[in-house]
PDB file of C-alpha atoms in Angstrom:
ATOM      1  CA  UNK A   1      19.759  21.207   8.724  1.00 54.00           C
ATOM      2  CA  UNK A   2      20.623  22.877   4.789  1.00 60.00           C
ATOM      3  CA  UNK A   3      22.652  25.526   6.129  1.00 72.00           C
ATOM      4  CA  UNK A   4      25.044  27.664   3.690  1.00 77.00           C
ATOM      5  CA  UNK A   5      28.101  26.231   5.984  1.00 78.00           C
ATOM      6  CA  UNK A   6      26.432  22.930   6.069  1.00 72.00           C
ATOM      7  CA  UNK A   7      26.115  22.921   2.395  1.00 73.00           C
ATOM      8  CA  UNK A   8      29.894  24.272   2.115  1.00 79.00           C
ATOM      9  CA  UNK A   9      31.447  21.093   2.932  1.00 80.00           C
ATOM     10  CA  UNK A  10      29.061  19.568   0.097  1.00 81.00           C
ATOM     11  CA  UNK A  11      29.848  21.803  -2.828  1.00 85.00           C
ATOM     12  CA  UNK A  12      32.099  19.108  -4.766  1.00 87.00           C
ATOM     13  CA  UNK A  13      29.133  16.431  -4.234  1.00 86.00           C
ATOM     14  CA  UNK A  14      26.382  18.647  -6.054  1.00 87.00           C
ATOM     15  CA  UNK A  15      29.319  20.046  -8.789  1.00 91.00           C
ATOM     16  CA  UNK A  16      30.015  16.646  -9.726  1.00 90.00           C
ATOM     17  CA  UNK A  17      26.032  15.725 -10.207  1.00 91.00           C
ATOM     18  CA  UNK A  18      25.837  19.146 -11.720  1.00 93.00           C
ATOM     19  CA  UNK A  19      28.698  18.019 -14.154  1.00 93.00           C
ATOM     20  CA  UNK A  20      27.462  14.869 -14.794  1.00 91.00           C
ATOM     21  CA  UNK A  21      23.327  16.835 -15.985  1.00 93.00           C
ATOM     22  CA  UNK A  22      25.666  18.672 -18.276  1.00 93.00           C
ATOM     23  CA  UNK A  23      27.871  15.947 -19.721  1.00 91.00           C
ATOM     24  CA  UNK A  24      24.118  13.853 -19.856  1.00 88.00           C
ATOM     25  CA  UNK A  25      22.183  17.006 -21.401  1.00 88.00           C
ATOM     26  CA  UNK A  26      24.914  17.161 -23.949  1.00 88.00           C
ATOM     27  CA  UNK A  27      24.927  13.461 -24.838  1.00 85.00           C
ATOM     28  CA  UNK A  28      21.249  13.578 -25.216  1.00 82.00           C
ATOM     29  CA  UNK A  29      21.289  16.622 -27.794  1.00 84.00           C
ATOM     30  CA  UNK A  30      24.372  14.608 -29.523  1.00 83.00           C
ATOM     31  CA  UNK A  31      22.035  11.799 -29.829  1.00 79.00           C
ATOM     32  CA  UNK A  32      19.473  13.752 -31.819  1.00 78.00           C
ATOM     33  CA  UNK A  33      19.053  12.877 -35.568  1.00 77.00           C
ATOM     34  CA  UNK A  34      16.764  16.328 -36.160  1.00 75.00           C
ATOM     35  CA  UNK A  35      17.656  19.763 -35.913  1.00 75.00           C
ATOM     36  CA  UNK A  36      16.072  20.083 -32.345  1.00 78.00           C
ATOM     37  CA  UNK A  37      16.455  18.288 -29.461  1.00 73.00           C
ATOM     38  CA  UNK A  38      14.009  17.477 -26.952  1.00 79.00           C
ATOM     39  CA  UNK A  39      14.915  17.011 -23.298  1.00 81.00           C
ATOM     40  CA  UNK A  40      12.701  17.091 -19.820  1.00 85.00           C
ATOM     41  CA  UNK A  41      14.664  19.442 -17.910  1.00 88.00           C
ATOM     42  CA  UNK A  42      12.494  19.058 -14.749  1.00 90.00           C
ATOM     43  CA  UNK A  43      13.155  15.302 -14.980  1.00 89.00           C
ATOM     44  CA  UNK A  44      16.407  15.582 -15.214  1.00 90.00           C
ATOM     45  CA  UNK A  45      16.825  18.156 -12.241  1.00 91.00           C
ATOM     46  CA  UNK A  46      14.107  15.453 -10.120  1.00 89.00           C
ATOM     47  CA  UNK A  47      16.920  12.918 -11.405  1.00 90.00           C
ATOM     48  CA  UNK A  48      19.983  15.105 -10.343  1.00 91.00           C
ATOM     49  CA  UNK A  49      17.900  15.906  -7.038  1.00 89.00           C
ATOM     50  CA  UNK A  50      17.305  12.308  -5.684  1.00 86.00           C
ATOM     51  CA  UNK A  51      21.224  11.574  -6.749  1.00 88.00           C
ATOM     52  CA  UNK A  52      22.611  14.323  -4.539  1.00 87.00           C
ATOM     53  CA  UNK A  53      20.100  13.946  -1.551  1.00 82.00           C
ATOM     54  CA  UNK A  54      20.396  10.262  -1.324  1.00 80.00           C
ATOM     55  CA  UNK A  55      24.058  11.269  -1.440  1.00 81.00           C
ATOM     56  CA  UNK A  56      24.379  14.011   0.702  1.00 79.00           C
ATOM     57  CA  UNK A  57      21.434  13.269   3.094  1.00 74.00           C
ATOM     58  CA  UNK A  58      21.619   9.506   3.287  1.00 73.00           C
ATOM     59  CA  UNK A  59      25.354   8.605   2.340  1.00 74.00           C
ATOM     60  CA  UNK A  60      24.960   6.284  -0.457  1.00 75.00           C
ATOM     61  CA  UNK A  61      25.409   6.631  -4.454  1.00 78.00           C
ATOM     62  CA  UNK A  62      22.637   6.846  -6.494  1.00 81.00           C
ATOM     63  CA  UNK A  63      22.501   6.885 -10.625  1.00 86.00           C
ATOM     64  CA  UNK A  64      19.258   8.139 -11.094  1.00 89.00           C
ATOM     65  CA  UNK A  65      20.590  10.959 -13.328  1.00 90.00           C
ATOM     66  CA  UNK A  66      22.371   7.802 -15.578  1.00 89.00           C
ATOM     67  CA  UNK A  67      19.024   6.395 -16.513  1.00 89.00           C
ATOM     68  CA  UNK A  68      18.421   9.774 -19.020  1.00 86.00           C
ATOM     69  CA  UNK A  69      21.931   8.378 -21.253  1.00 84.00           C
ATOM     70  CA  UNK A  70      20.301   7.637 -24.391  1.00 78.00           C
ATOM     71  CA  UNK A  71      20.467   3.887 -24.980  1.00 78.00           C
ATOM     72  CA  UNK A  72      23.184   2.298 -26.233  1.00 81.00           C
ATOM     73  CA  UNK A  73      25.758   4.595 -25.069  1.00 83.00           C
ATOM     74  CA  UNK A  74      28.994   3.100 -23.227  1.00 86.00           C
ATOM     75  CA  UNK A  75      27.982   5.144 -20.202  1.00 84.00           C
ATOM     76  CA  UNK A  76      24.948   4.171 -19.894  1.00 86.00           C
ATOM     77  CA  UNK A  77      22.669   1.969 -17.137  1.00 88.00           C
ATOM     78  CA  UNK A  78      21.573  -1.452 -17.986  1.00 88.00           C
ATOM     79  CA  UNK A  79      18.287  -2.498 -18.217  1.00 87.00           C
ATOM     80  CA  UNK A  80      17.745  -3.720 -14.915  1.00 87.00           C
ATOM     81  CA  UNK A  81      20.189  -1.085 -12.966  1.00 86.00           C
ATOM     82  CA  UNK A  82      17.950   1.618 -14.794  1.00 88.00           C
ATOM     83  CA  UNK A  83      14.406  -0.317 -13.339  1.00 86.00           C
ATOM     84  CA  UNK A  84      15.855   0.063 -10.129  1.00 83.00           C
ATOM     85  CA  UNK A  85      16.929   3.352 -10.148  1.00 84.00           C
ATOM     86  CA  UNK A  86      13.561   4.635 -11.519  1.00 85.00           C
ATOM     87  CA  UNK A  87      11.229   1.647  -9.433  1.00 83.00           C
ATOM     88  CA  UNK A  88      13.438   4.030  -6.321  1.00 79.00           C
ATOM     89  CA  UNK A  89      12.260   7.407  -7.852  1.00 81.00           C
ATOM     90  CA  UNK A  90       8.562   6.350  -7.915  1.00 83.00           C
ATOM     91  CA  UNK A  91       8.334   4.652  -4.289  1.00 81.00           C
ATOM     92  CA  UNK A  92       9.851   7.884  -3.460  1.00 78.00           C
ATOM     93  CA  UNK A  93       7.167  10.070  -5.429  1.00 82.00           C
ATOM     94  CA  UNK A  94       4.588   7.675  -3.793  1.00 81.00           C
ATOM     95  CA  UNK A  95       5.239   7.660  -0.095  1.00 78.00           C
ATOM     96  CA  UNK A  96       5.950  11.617  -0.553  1.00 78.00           C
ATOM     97  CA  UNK A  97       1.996  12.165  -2.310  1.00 80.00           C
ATOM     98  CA  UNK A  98       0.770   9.294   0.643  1.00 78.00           C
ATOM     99  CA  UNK A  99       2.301  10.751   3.345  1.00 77.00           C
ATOM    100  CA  UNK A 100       0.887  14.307   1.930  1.00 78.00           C
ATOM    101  CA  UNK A 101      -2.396  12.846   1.845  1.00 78.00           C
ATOM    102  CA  UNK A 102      -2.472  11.365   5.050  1.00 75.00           C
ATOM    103  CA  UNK A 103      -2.104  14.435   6.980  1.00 76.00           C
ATOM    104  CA  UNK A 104      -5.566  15.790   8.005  1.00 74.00           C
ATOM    105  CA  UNK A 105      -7.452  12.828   6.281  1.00 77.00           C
ATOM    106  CA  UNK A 106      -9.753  10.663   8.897  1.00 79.00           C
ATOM    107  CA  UNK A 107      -8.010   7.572   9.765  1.00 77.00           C
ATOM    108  CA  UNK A 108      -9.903   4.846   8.013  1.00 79.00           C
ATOM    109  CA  UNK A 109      -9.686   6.125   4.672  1.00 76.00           C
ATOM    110  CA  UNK A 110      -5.735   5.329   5.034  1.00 73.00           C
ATOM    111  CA  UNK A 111      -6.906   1.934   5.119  1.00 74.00           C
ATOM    112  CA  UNK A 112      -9.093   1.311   1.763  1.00 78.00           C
ATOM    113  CA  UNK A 113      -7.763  -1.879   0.138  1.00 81.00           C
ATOM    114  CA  UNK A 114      -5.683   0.447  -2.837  1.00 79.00           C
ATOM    115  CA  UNK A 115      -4.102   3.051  -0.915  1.00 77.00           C
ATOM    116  CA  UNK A 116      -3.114   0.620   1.599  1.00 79.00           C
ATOM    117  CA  UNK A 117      -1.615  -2.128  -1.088  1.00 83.00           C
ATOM    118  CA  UNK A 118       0.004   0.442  -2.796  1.00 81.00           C
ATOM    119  CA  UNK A 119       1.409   1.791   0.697  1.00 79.00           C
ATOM    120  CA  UNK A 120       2.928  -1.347   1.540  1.00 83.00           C
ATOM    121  CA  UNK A 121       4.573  -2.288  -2.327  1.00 84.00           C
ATOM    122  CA  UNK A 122       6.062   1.193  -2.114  1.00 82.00           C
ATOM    123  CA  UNK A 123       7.160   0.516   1.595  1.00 81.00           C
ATOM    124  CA  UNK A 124       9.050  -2.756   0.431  1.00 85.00           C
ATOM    125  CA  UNK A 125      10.715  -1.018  -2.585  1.00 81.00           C
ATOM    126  CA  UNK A 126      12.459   1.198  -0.151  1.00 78.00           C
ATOM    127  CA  UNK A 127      13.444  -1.121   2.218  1.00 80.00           C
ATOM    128  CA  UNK A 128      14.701  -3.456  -0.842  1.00 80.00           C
ATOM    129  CA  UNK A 129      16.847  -0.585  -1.715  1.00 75.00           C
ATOM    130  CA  UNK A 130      17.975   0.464   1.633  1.00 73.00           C
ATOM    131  CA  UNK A 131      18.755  -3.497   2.132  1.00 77.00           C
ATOM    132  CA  UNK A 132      20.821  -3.292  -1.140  1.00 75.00           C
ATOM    133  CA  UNK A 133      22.740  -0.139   0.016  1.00 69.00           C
ATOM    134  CA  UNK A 134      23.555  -2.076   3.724  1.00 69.00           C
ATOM    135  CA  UNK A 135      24.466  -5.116   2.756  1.00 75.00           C
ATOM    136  CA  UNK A 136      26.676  -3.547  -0.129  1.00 68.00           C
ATOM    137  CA  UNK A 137      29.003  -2.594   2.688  1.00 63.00           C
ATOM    138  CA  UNK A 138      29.980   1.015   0.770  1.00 58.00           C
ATOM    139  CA  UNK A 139      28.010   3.423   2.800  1.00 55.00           C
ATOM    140  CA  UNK A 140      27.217   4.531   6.301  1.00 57.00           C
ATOM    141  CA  UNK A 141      24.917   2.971   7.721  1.00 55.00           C
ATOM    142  CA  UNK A 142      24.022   4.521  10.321  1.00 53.00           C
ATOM    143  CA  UNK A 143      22.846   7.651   7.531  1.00 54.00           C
ATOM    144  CA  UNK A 144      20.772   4.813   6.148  1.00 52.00           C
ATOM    145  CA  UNK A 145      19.611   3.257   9.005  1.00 51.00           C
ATOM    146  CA  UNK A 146      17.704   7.168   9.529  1.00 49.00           C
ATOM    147  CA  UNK A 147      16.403   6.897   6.357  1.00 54.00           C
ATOM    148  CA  UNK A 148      14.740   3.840   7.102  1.00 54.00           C
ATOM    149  CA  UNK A 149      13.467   4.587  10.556  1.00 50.00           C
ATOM    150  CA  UNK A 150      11.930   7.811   8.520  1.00 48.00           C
TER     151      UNK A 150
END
């Protein structure tokens, strides 16, 4: 599927999310008051990731990598734009580590009252995203319509 030639036709996609770590990276360490800046880099890159797959993979625009602006910069996410980029992120962590742990695990214990609430509030963030990207009208939906049959 993530073939070099497949991947080709993609390079400007991942240099502009690769442009836009950099210009965020620097804005963080600009942002620093002390002599040494702190930054997660693997956040960042899990930020930069979920931008360019949802992008790539799925056909619509994420700003996960704009949450990591620090605050108050003209650039940056509001409040609520940010919460929905990151509420994304973590359904996406969680149905990844549930669907991990349901392969190989006897049936019922998919069903104990926790895993199976927090199966389904995860479940409806995604679709309340996917809805959001659909009904926005900007991107194909027939990419998105696959990535809610997944």
């Amino acid at each position: 599927l993530f073939s070099d030639k497949f991947l080709l036709g993609y390079s400007e996609q991942v240099q502009e999310k690769a442009d836009l770590l950099r210009f965020i990276l620097n804005e963080r360490i600009k942002d620093t008051k002390s002599s040494e800046a702190e930054c997660d880099i693997q956040h960042c890159l899990k930020l930069a990731t979920l931008d360019i797959i949802g992008s790539i993979g799925f056909g619509f625009k994420s700003n996960a990598l704009m949450t990591y602006l620090p605050e108050g910069h003209p650039r940056a996410l509001s409040k609520a734009e940010a919460a929905n980029e990151l509420k994304f992120l973590e359904a996406s962590e969680v149905l990844f580590l549930e669907t991990q742990q349901r392969t190989g695990e006897p049936k019922p214990l998919r069903y104990l009252p926790h895993r199976l609430m927090r199966w389904w509030r995860t479940m409806g963030d995604l679709n309340k995203r996917i809805d959001e990207v659909l009904s926005s009208g900007k991107q194909d939906s027939s990419k998105l319509n696959m990535l809610k049959a997944l």
